[in-house]
Amino acid sequence: MAEQPTTPQLTNRPRRLRRTPALRSMVRETQLRPEDFIYPLFVAHGQGVRHPISSMPGVAQLSVDQAVIEAERCAELGIKSVLLFGIPAHKDPVGLENFADDGIVQQATRAIKHALPEMVVVTDVCLCEYTDHGHCGILNAGNDTLPHPNMEEGYVLNDETLAILNDVAISHARAGADIIAPSGMMDGMVASLRVALDEYDFAHLPIMSYAVKYASSFYGPFREAADGAPKFGDRKTHQMDPANVREAMREAALDVEEGADFLMVKPALAYLDVIQRLRQEYAQLPIVAYNVSGEYSMVKAAAAQGWLDERSTALEILTGIKRAGADLIITYFAQDAAQWLRAA
Ligand code: PBG
């Protein structure tokens, strides 16, 4: 009689494929590449300005000349695209600089496209950085009577805001933007922008819609970076409730109908299920995830304490976002990650 083995006879041993780094890389299902990343830049007036954002270590408000330098670094690292946010010289109720020919985003777009014609310049189209009240649209407000007496005072007016967003998008397009990215969560935003762009002979420019944008606490550091916090109230009458996913599918469906070329989910980490759902439902469209400021700063803060390893944590997060179904990731880690991937 043969002796009984002390361990069970295992046919399936998944560990066989994890034994060496080479084997592990052969069976790796998700690959991060520098061209997966879009790097956000905060552009401000001035010359030679690099104003660090304390809540986002490693990120700064940059004057146009410095933004060009960062875009050049991106190009060297294999990153194909930057996303521009502007900090205007003056704020007012409408946000006039937002659609001015010499507005800060328009200047930065021209300068980056001049220095790096191949760089894909995406421009954020919203009102909150430009309005003195910090809201993403025109408010129902007036001295004596409200423009819409049946609506609450301070309500973000949808259709009035769409008209401004059209002007902003056209001025970005004229400056040379490659992709228009509306982030304000107004109803009918994509349809309205598509019509306006086409009318001004920009039918060739794609719209990257922030289709599913939640009213999230993870935007906290960004509001310092872009100086765009609402002076009162919040954004819950237009950004989505974090509890909802059916509504996310409705938002995405509308944007697809209206002609969106990319669908974005924002933030990323608490919404990986939403990314996955969109990926499955809209197999024909590129899905973008915004790994937002708070998601970045959490890692930075923990790493500064020595509680997490920054590099492996950041790469794990980016891999997770991609595995969930994102084709592209907007991330403040873009330059670092591209460098880490090169070194790996
Ligand atoms: C608004 C906008 C926000 C972000 C990008 N565009 C802030 C908000 O909606 O309040 C957040 C990005 C981030 O947190 O990194 N135009």
CSV table of C-alpha atoms and ligand atoms in Angstrom, one decimal:
chain,number,residue,atom,x,y,z
A,1,MET,CA,0.0,0.0,0.0
A,2,ALA,CA,1.4,3.4,-1.1
A,3,GLU,CA,1.7,5.9,1.6
A,4,GLN,CA,-0.9,8.7,1.6
A,5,PRO,CA,0.5,12.1,0.8
A,6,THR,CA,0.2,14.5,3.7
A,7,THR,CA,-0.9,17.4,1.4
A,8,PRO,CA,-3.9,17.2,-1.0
A,9,GLN,CA,-3.3,16.4,-4.7
A,10,LEU,CA,-4.0,19.9,-6.1
A,11,THR,CA,-4.5,20.0,-9.8
A,12,ASN,CA,-5.1,23.7,-9.9
A,13,ARG,CA,-2.3,25.8,-8.4
A,14,PRO,CA,-2.7,29.5,-9.5
A,15,ARG,CA,0.6,30.3,-7.8
A,16,ARG,CA,2.4,28.5,-10.7
A,17,LEU,CA,1.8,31.6,-12.8
A,18,ARG,CA,3.1,34.0,-10.1
A,19,ARG,CA,6.5,32.4,-9.4
A,20,THR,CA,8.8,34.8,-11.2
A,21,PRO,CA,8.6,38.5,-12.3
A,22,ALA,CA,8.8,37.3,-15.9
A,23,LEU,CA,5.9,34.9,-15.6
A,24,ARG,CA,3.9,37.5,-13.8
A,25,SER,CA,4.4,40.1,-16.5
A,26,MET,CA,3.5,37.5,-19.2
A,27,VAL,CA,0.0,37.0,-17.6
A,28,ARG,CA,-0.6,40.6,-16.5
A,29,GLU,CA,-4.1,41.5,-17.8
A,30,THR,CA,-3.9,45.3,-17.4
A,31,GLN,CA,-1.1,47.4,-18.7
A,32,LEU,CA,-0.6,51.1,-17.8
A,33,ARG,CA,1.0,53.2,-20.5
A,34,PRO,CA,2.0,56.9,-20.5
A,35,GLU,CA,-0.5,57.5,-23.3
A,36,ASP,CA,-3.3,56.4,-21.0
A,37,PHE,CA,-2.8,59.6,-18.9
A,38,ILE,CA,-4.1,63.1,-19.3
A,39,TYR,CA,-2.2,65.6,-17.1
A,40,PRO,CA,-4.2,68.6,-15.7
A,41,LEU,CA,-2.5,72.0,-15.7
A,42,PHE,CA,-3.7,75.1,-13.7
A,43,VAL,CA,-2.8,78.2,-15.7
A,44,ALA,CA,-2.6,81.6,-14.1
A,45,HIS,CA,-1.5,85.1,-15.3
A,46,GLY,CA,2.1,86.3,-15.0
A,47,GLN,CA,5.5,85.2,-16.1
A,48,GLY,CA,7.7,82.7,-14.4
A,49,VAL,CA,5.0,81.9,-11.9
A,50,ARG,CA,4.9,78.6,-10.1
A,51,HIS,CA,2.5,79.0,-7.2
A,52,PRO,CA,2.4,75.7,-5.2
A,53,ILE,CA,-0.9,74.4,-4.1
A,54,SER,CA,-0.5,73.4,-0.5
A,55,SER,CA,-3.2,70.8,-0.5
A,56,MET,CA,-1.8,69.1,-3.6
A,57,PRO,CA,1.9,68.6,-3.1
A,58,GLY,CA,3.8,68.6,-6.4
A,59,VAL,CA,1.0,70.6,-8.2
A,60,ALA,CA,1.2,74.3,-8.8
A,61,GLN,CA,-0.6,77.2,-10.5
A,62,LEU,CA,1.6,78.0,-13.5
A,63,SER,CA,2.0,81.0,-15.8
A,64,VAL,CA,1.7,80.2,-19.5
A,65,ASP,CA,5.5,80.0,-20.0
A,66,GLN,CA,5.7,77.4,-17.1
A,67,ALA,CA,2.7,75.5,-18.4
A,68,VAL,CA,4.5,75.1,-21.7
A,69,ILE,CA,7.5,73.7,-19.8
A,70,GLU,CA,5.3,71.2,-18.1
A,71,ALA,CA,3.6,70.2,-21.4
A,72,GLU,CA,7.1,69.7,-22.8
A,73,ARG,CA,8.0,67.4,-19.9
A,74,CYS,CA,4.8,65.4,-20.6
A,75,ALA,CA,5.8,65.0,-24.2
A,76,GLU,CA,9.2,63.7,-23.2
A,77,LEU,CA,7.5,61.2,-20.9
A,78,GLY,CA,5.2,59.9,-23.6
A,79,ILE,CA,2.1,61.7,-22.3
A,80,LYS,CA,0.0,62.8,-25.2
A,81,SER,CA,-2.5,65.1,-23.6
A,82,VAL,CA,-2.9,67.9,-21.1
A,83,LEU,CA,-6.2,69.3,-19.6
A,84,LEU,CA,-6.3,73.1,-19.0
A,85,PHE,CA,-8.0,74.9,-16.1
A,86,GLY,CA,-7.7,78.7,-15.9
A,87,ILE,CA,-7.4,81.1,-13.0
A,88,PRO,CA,-8.6,84.4,-14.4
A,89,ALA,CA,-7.3,87.9,-13.4
A,90,HIS,CA,-10.8,89.1,-12.4
A,91,LYS,CA,-14.0,87.3,-11.5
A,92,ASP,CA,-17.5,88.6,-12.1
A,93,PRO,CA,-21.1,87.2,-12.1
A,94,VAL,CA,-20.8,85.9,-15.7
A,95,GLY,CA,-17.1,85.1,-15.9
A,96,LEU,CA,-16.1,87.3,-18.8
A,97,GLU,CA,-12.5,86.1,-19.1
A,98,ASN,CA,-13.8,82.6,-19.7
A,99,PHE,CA,-14.7,83.4,-23.3
A,100,ALA,CA,-12.2,86.3,-23.9
A,101,ASP,CA,-9.8,86.0,-26.8
A,102,ASP,CA,-6.9,86.7,-24.5
A,103,GLY,CA,-8.3,84.7,-21.6
A,104,ILE,CA,-5.7,82.7,-19.7
A,105,VAL,CA,-6.8,79.3,-21.1
A,106,GLN,CA,-6.9,80.7,-24.6
A,107,GLN,CA,-3.3,82.1,-24.2
A,108,ALA,CA,-2.1,78.8,-22.7
A,109,THR,CA,-3.7,76.8,-25.5
A,110,ARG,CA,-2.1,78.9,-28.2
A,111,ALA,CA,1.3,78.7,-26.5
A,112,ILE,CA,1.2,74.9,-26.0
A,113,LYS,CA,0.0,74.2,-29.5
A,114,HIS,CA,2.7,76.5,-30.8
A,115,ALA,CA,5.5,74.8,-28.9
A,116,LEU,CA,4.1,71.3,-29.3
A,117,PRO,CA,1.7,70.9,-32.2
A,118,GLU,CA,1.2,67.2,-31.5
A,119,MET,CA,0.2,67.7,-27.9
A,120,VAL,CA,-3.6,67.1,-27.5
A,121,VAL,CA,-4.9,70.1,-25.6
A,122,VAL,CA,-8.2,69.4,-23.7
A,123,THR,CA,-9.9,72.5,-22.2
A,124,ASP,CA,-12.2,72.4,-19.3
A,125,VAL,CA,-15.4,74.3,-20.0
A,126,CYS,CA,-17.2,75.5,-16.9
A,127,LEU,CA,-18.0,78.8,-15.1
A,128,CYS,CA,-16.9,78.1,-11.6
A,129,GLU,CA,-13.3,79.3,-11.8
A,130,TYR,CA,-14.4,82.5,-13.5
A,131,THR,CA,-17.5,83.6,-11.6
A,132,ASP,CA,-17.3,85.8,-8.4
A,133,HIS,CA,-19.8,83.5,-6.7
A,134,GLY,CA,-17.9,80.4,-7.6
A,135,HIS,CA,-20.9,78.6,-9.1
A,136,CYS,CA,-20.8,76.6,-12.4
A,137,GLY,CA,-23.5,78.7,-14.0
A,138,ILE,CA,-25.5,81.9,-14.2
A,139,LEU,CA,-27.5,82.4,-11.0
A,140,ASN,CA,-31.2,83.3,-10.6
A,141,ALA,CA,-30.3,86.6,-9.0
A,142,GLY,CA,-31.2,90.2,-9.4
A,143,ASN,CA,-31.5,93.4,-7.4
A,144,ASP,CA,-35.3,93.8,-7.5
A,145,THR,CA,-36.9,90.9,-9.2
A,146,LEU,CA,-35.5,87.5,-10.0
A,147,PRO,CA,-35.2,86.7,-13.7
A,148,HIS,CA,-37.2,83.5,-12.9
A,149,PRO,CA,-39.5,84.4,-10.1
A,150,ASN,CA,-40.8,80.8,-9.8
A,151,MET,CA,-37.3,79.4,-9.1
A,152,GLU,CA,-35.3,79.7,-5.9
A,153,GLU,CA,-33.0,82.7,-5.6
A,154,GLY,CA,-29.4,81.5,-6.4
A,155,TYR,CA,-30.6,78.5,-8.5
A,156,VAL,CA,-28.1,77.8,-11.3
A,157,LEU,CA,-30.0,78.7,-14.5
A,158,ASN,CA,-29.6,75.9,-17.0
A,159,ASP,CA,-30.3,77.4,-20.4
A,160,GLU,CA,-28.7,80.8,-19.7
A,161,THR,CA,-25.6,78.9,-18.7
A,162,LEU,CA,-25.6,76.8,-21.9
A,163,ALA,CA,-25.3,80.0,-23.9
A,164,ILE,CA,-22.2,81.1,-22.0
A,165,LEU,CA,-20.7,77.6,-22.3
A,166,ASN,CA,-21.1,77.8,-26.1
A,167,ASP,CA,-19.1,81.0,-26.2
A,168,VAL,CA,-16.4,79.5,-24.0
A,169,ALA,CA,-16.1,76.4,-26.2
A,170,ILE,CA,-15.9,78.4,-29.4
A,171,SER,CA,-13.2,80.7,-28.0
A,172,HIS,CA,-11.2,77.6,-26.8
A,173,ALA,CA,-11.6,76.1,-30.3
A,174,ARG,CA,-10.5,79.3,-31.9
A,175,ALA,CA,-7.4,79.3,-29.7
A,176,GLY,CA,-6.6,75.8,-31.0
A,177,ALA,CA,-8.0,73.4,-28.4
A,178,ASP,CA,-8.2,69.8,-29.6
A,179,ILE,CA,-10.9,68.5,-27.3
A,180,ILE,CA,-13.7,70.4,-25.5
A,181,ALA,CA,-14.5,69.1,-22.0
A,182,PRO,CA,-17.6,70.5,-20.4
A,183,SER,CA,-17.7,69.8,-16.7
A,184,GLY,CA,-20.7,71.8,-15.4
A,185,MET,CA,-23.4,69.0,-15.5
A,186,MET,CA,-26.0,71.3,-17.1
A,187,ASP,CA,-28.8,69.5,-18.9
A,188,GLY,CA,-28.4,69.5,-22.7
A,189,MET,CA,-24.8,70.7,-22.4
A,190,VAL,CA,-23.4,68.3,-25.1
A,191,ALA,CA,-26.2,68.9,-27.6
A,192,SER,CA,-25.9,72.7,-27.2
A,193,LEU,CA,-22.1,72.6,-27.6
A,194,ARG,CA,-22.2,70.3,-30.6
A,195,VAL,CA,-24.6,72.6,-32.4
A,196,ALA,CA,-22.5,75.7,-31.6
A,197,LEU,CA,-19.2,74.1,-32.5
A,198,ASP,CA,-20.6,72.8,-35.8
A,199,GLU,CA,-22.1,76.2,-36.6
A,200,TYR,CA,-18.6,77.8,-36.2
A,201,ASP,CA,-16.9,75.2,-38.4
A,202,PHE,CA,-15.5,73.1,-35.6
A,203,ALA,CA,-17.4,70.0,-36.5
A,204,HIS,CA,-14.0,68.2,-36.4
A,205,LEU,CA,-13.5,68.8,-32.6
A,206,PRO,CA,-14.6,66.1,-30.2
A,207,ILE,CA,-16.5,66.6,-27.0
A,208,MET,CA,-15.2,64.9,-23.9
A,209,SER,CA,-18.3,65.0,-21.6
A,210,TYR,CA,-18.1,64.9,-17.9
A,211,ALA,CA,-21.2,62.8,-18.3
A,212,VAL,CA,-21.3,61.3,-14.8
A,213,LYS,CA,-19.9,63.8,-12.3
A,214,TYR,CA,-20.8,63.3,-8.7
A,215,ALA,CA,-21.2,66.0,-6.0
A,216,SER,CA,-18.1,64.8,-4.3
A,217,SER,CA,-16.0,65.7,-1.3
A,218,PHE,CA,-13.0,64.5,-3.2
A,219,TYR,CA,-12.8,67.8,-5.1
A,220,GLY,CA,-11.8,69.7,-2.0
A,221,PRO,CA,-8.1,70.3,-2.9
A,222,PHE,CA,-9.0,71.2,-6.5
A,223,ARG,CA,-11.1,74.1,-5.2
A,224,GLU,CA,-7.9,75.6,-3.7
A,225,ALA,CA,-6.0,74.8,-6.9
A,226,ALA,CA,-8.4,76.4,-9.2
A,227,ASP,CA,-9.8,78.9,-6.7
A,228,GLY,CA,-13.3,77.8,-7.6
A,229,ALA,CA,-15.1,77.0,-4.4
A,230,PRO,CA,-18.7,78.1,-4.3
A,231,LYS,CA,-19.0,81.2,-2.1
A,232,PHE,CA,-22.3,79.8,-0.7
A,233,GLY,CA,-24.3,76.6,-1.0
A,234,ASP,CA,-23.0,73.6,-2.9
A,235,ARG,CA,-23.3,71.9,-6.3
A,236,LYS,CA,-25.9,69.3,-5.5
A,237,THR,CA,-28.6,70.8,-7.8
A,238,HIS,CA,-26.5,69.8,-10.8
A,239,GLN,CA,-23.8,67.3,-9.8
A,240,MET,CA,-25.0,63.8,-9.0
A,241,ASP,CA,-25.8,62.1,-5.8
A,242,PRO,CA,-23.0,59.6,-4.9
A,243,ALA,CA,-25.7,57.0,-4.1
A,244,ASN,CA,-27.0,56.7,-7.7
A,245,VAL,CA,-25.9,54.5,-10.5
A,246,ARG,CA,-29.2,54.1,-12.6
A,247,GLU,CA,-29.1,57.9,-12.9
A,248,ALA,CA,-25.5,57.7,-14.1
A,249,MET,CA,-26.7,55.4,-16.9
A,250,ARG,CA,-29.3,58.0,-17.8
A,251,GLU,CA,-26.8,60.8,-17.9
A,252,ALA,CA,-24.5,58.8,-20.0
A,253,ALA,CA,-27.3,57.8,-22.4
A,254,LEU,CA,-28.3,61.4,-22.9
A,255,ASP,CA,-24.7,62.5,-23.6
A,256,VAL,CA,-24.3,59.7,-26.1
A,257,GLU,CA,-27.5,60.7,-27.8
A,258,GLU,CA,-26.4,64.3,-27.8
A,259,GLY,CA,-23.1,63.4,-29.6
A,260,ALA,CA,-20.5,63.0,-26.9
A,261,ASP,CA,-17.2,61.5,-28.2
A,262,PHE,CA,-15.9,60.5,-24.8
A,263,LEU,CA,-17.7,59.7,-21.6
A,264,MET,CA,-16.2,60.6,-18.3
A,265,VAL,CA,-16.8,59.4,-14.8
A,266,LYS,CA,-15.6,61.5,-12.0
A,267,PRO,CA,-14.3,60.9,-9.3
A,268,ALA,CA,-12.8,57.5,-10.0
A,269,LEU,CA,-12.1,55.5,-6.9
A,270,ALA,CA,-15.4,55.5,-5.1
A,271,TYR,CA,-17.1,55.0,-8.6
A,272,LEU,CA,-15.3,52.0,-10.1
A,273,ASP,CA,-18.6,50.2,-10.5
A,274,VAL,CA,-19.9,53.2,-12.5
A,275,ILE,CA,-16.8,53.0,-14.8
A,276,GLN,CA,-17.4,49.3,-15.3
A,277,ARG,CA,-21.1,49.8,-16.1
A,278,LEU,CA,-20.3,52.5,-18.7
A,279,ARG,CA,-17.6,50.4,-20.2
A,280,GLN,CA,-20.1,47.5,-20.6
A,281,GLU,CA,-23.0,49.5,-21.9
A,282,TYR,CA,-21.0,51.8,-24.3
A,283,ALA,CA,-18.5,49.4,-25.7
A,284,GLN,CA,-18.1,51.7,-28.7
A,285,LEU,CA,-17.0,54.8,-26.9
A,286,PRO,CA,-13.8,55.7,-25.0
A,287,ILE,CA,-14.3,55.9,-21.3
A,288,VAL,CA,-12.4,58.5,-19.3
A,289,ALA,CA,-12.0,58.4,-15.5
A,290,TYR,CA,-10.9,61.5,-13.5
A,291,ASN,CA,-8.7,60.5,-10.6
A,292,VAL,CA,-9.5,63.7,-8.8
A,293,SER,CA,-7.6,66.0,-6.5
A,294,GLY,CA,-8.7,64.4,-3.2
A,295,GLU,CA,-7.7,61.0,-4.4
A,296,TYR,CA,-4.3,62.3,-5.2
A,297,SER,CA,-3.8,64.3,-2.0
A,298,MET,CA,-4.8,61.3,0.2
A,299,VAL,CA,-2.0,59.3,-1.2
A,300,LYS,CA,0.4,62.2,-1.0
A,301,ALA,CA,-0.5,62.9,2.7
A,302,ALA,CA,-0.2,59.2,3.7
A,303,ALA,CA,3.1,58.9,1.9
A,304,ALA,CA,4.5,62.0,3.6
A,305,GLN,CA,3.7,60.4,6.9
A,306,GLY,CA,5.5,57.2,5.8
A,307,TRP,CA,2.2,55.3,6.1
A,308,LEU,CA,1.9,54.3,2.4
A,309,ASP,CA,4.5,53.8,-0.3
A,310,GLU,CA,3.6,56.5,-2.9
A,311,ARG,CA,4.8,54.8,-6.0
A,312,SER,CA,3.3,51.4,-5.6
A,313,THR,CA,0.1,52.8,-4.1
A,314,ALA,CA,-0.4,55.3,-7.0
A,315,LEU,CA,0.3,52.6,-9.6
A,316,GLU,CA,-2.1,50.2,-7.9
A,317,ILE,CA,-4.8,52.9,-8.0
A,318,LEU,CA,-4.2,53.7,-11.6
A,319,THR,CA,-4.2,50.0,-12.5
A,320,GLY,CA,-7.5,49.5,-10.7
A,321,ILE,CA,-9.1,52.4,-12.6
A,322,LYS,CA,-8.0,51.0,-15.9
A,323,ARG,CA,-9.0,47.4,-14.9
A,324,ALA,CA,-12.5,48.7,-14.1
A,325,GLY,CA,-12.8,49.8,-17.7
A,326,ALA,CA,-11.3,53.3,-18.2
A,327,ASP,CA,-9.3,53.8,-21.4
A,328,LEU,CA,-7.9,57.1,-20.3
A,329,ILE,CA,-7.2,58.5,-16.8
A,330,ILE,CA,-7.0,62.2,-16.0
A,331,THR,CA,-4.5,62.2,-13.1
A,332,TYR,CA,-2.1,64.5,-11.2
A,333,PHE,CA,0.1,61.4,-11.0
A,334,ALA,CA,0.6,61.3,-14.8
A,335,GLN,CA,4.2,62.6,-14.9
A,336,ASP,CA,5.4,60.6,-11.9
A,337,ALA,CA,3.6,57.4,-13.1
A,338,ALA,CA,5.0,57.8,-16.6
A,339,GLN,CA,8.5,58.0,-15.0
A,340,TRP,CA,7.9,55.0,-12.7
A,341,LEU,CA,6.6,52.9,-15.6
A,342,ARG,CA,9.8,53.8,-17.6
A,343,ALA,CA,12.0,52.8,-14.7
A,344,ALA,CA,10.1,49.6,-14.1
B,1,PBG,C1,-15.4,72.2,-12.1
B,1,PBG,C2,-14.4,71.2,-11.9
B,1,PBG,C3,-14.1,70.6,-10.6
B,1,PBG,C4,-13.1,69.6,-10.8
B,1,PBG,C5,-12.8,69.6,-12.2
B,1,PBG,N1,-13.7,70.6,-12.8
B,1,PBG,C6,-14.6,71.0,-9.3
B,1,PBG,C7,-16.0,71.0,-8.9
B,1,PBG,O1,-16.8,70.5,-9.7
B,1,PBG,O2,-16.3,71.5,-7.9
B,1,PBG,C8,-12.5,68.8,-9.8
B,1,PBG,C9,-11.2,68.1,-10.2
B,1,PBG,C10,-10.4,67.6,-9.0
B,1,PBG,O3,-10.9,67.5,-7.9
B,1,PBG,O4,-9.3,67.2,-9.3
B,1,PBG,N2,-15.1,72.9,-13.3
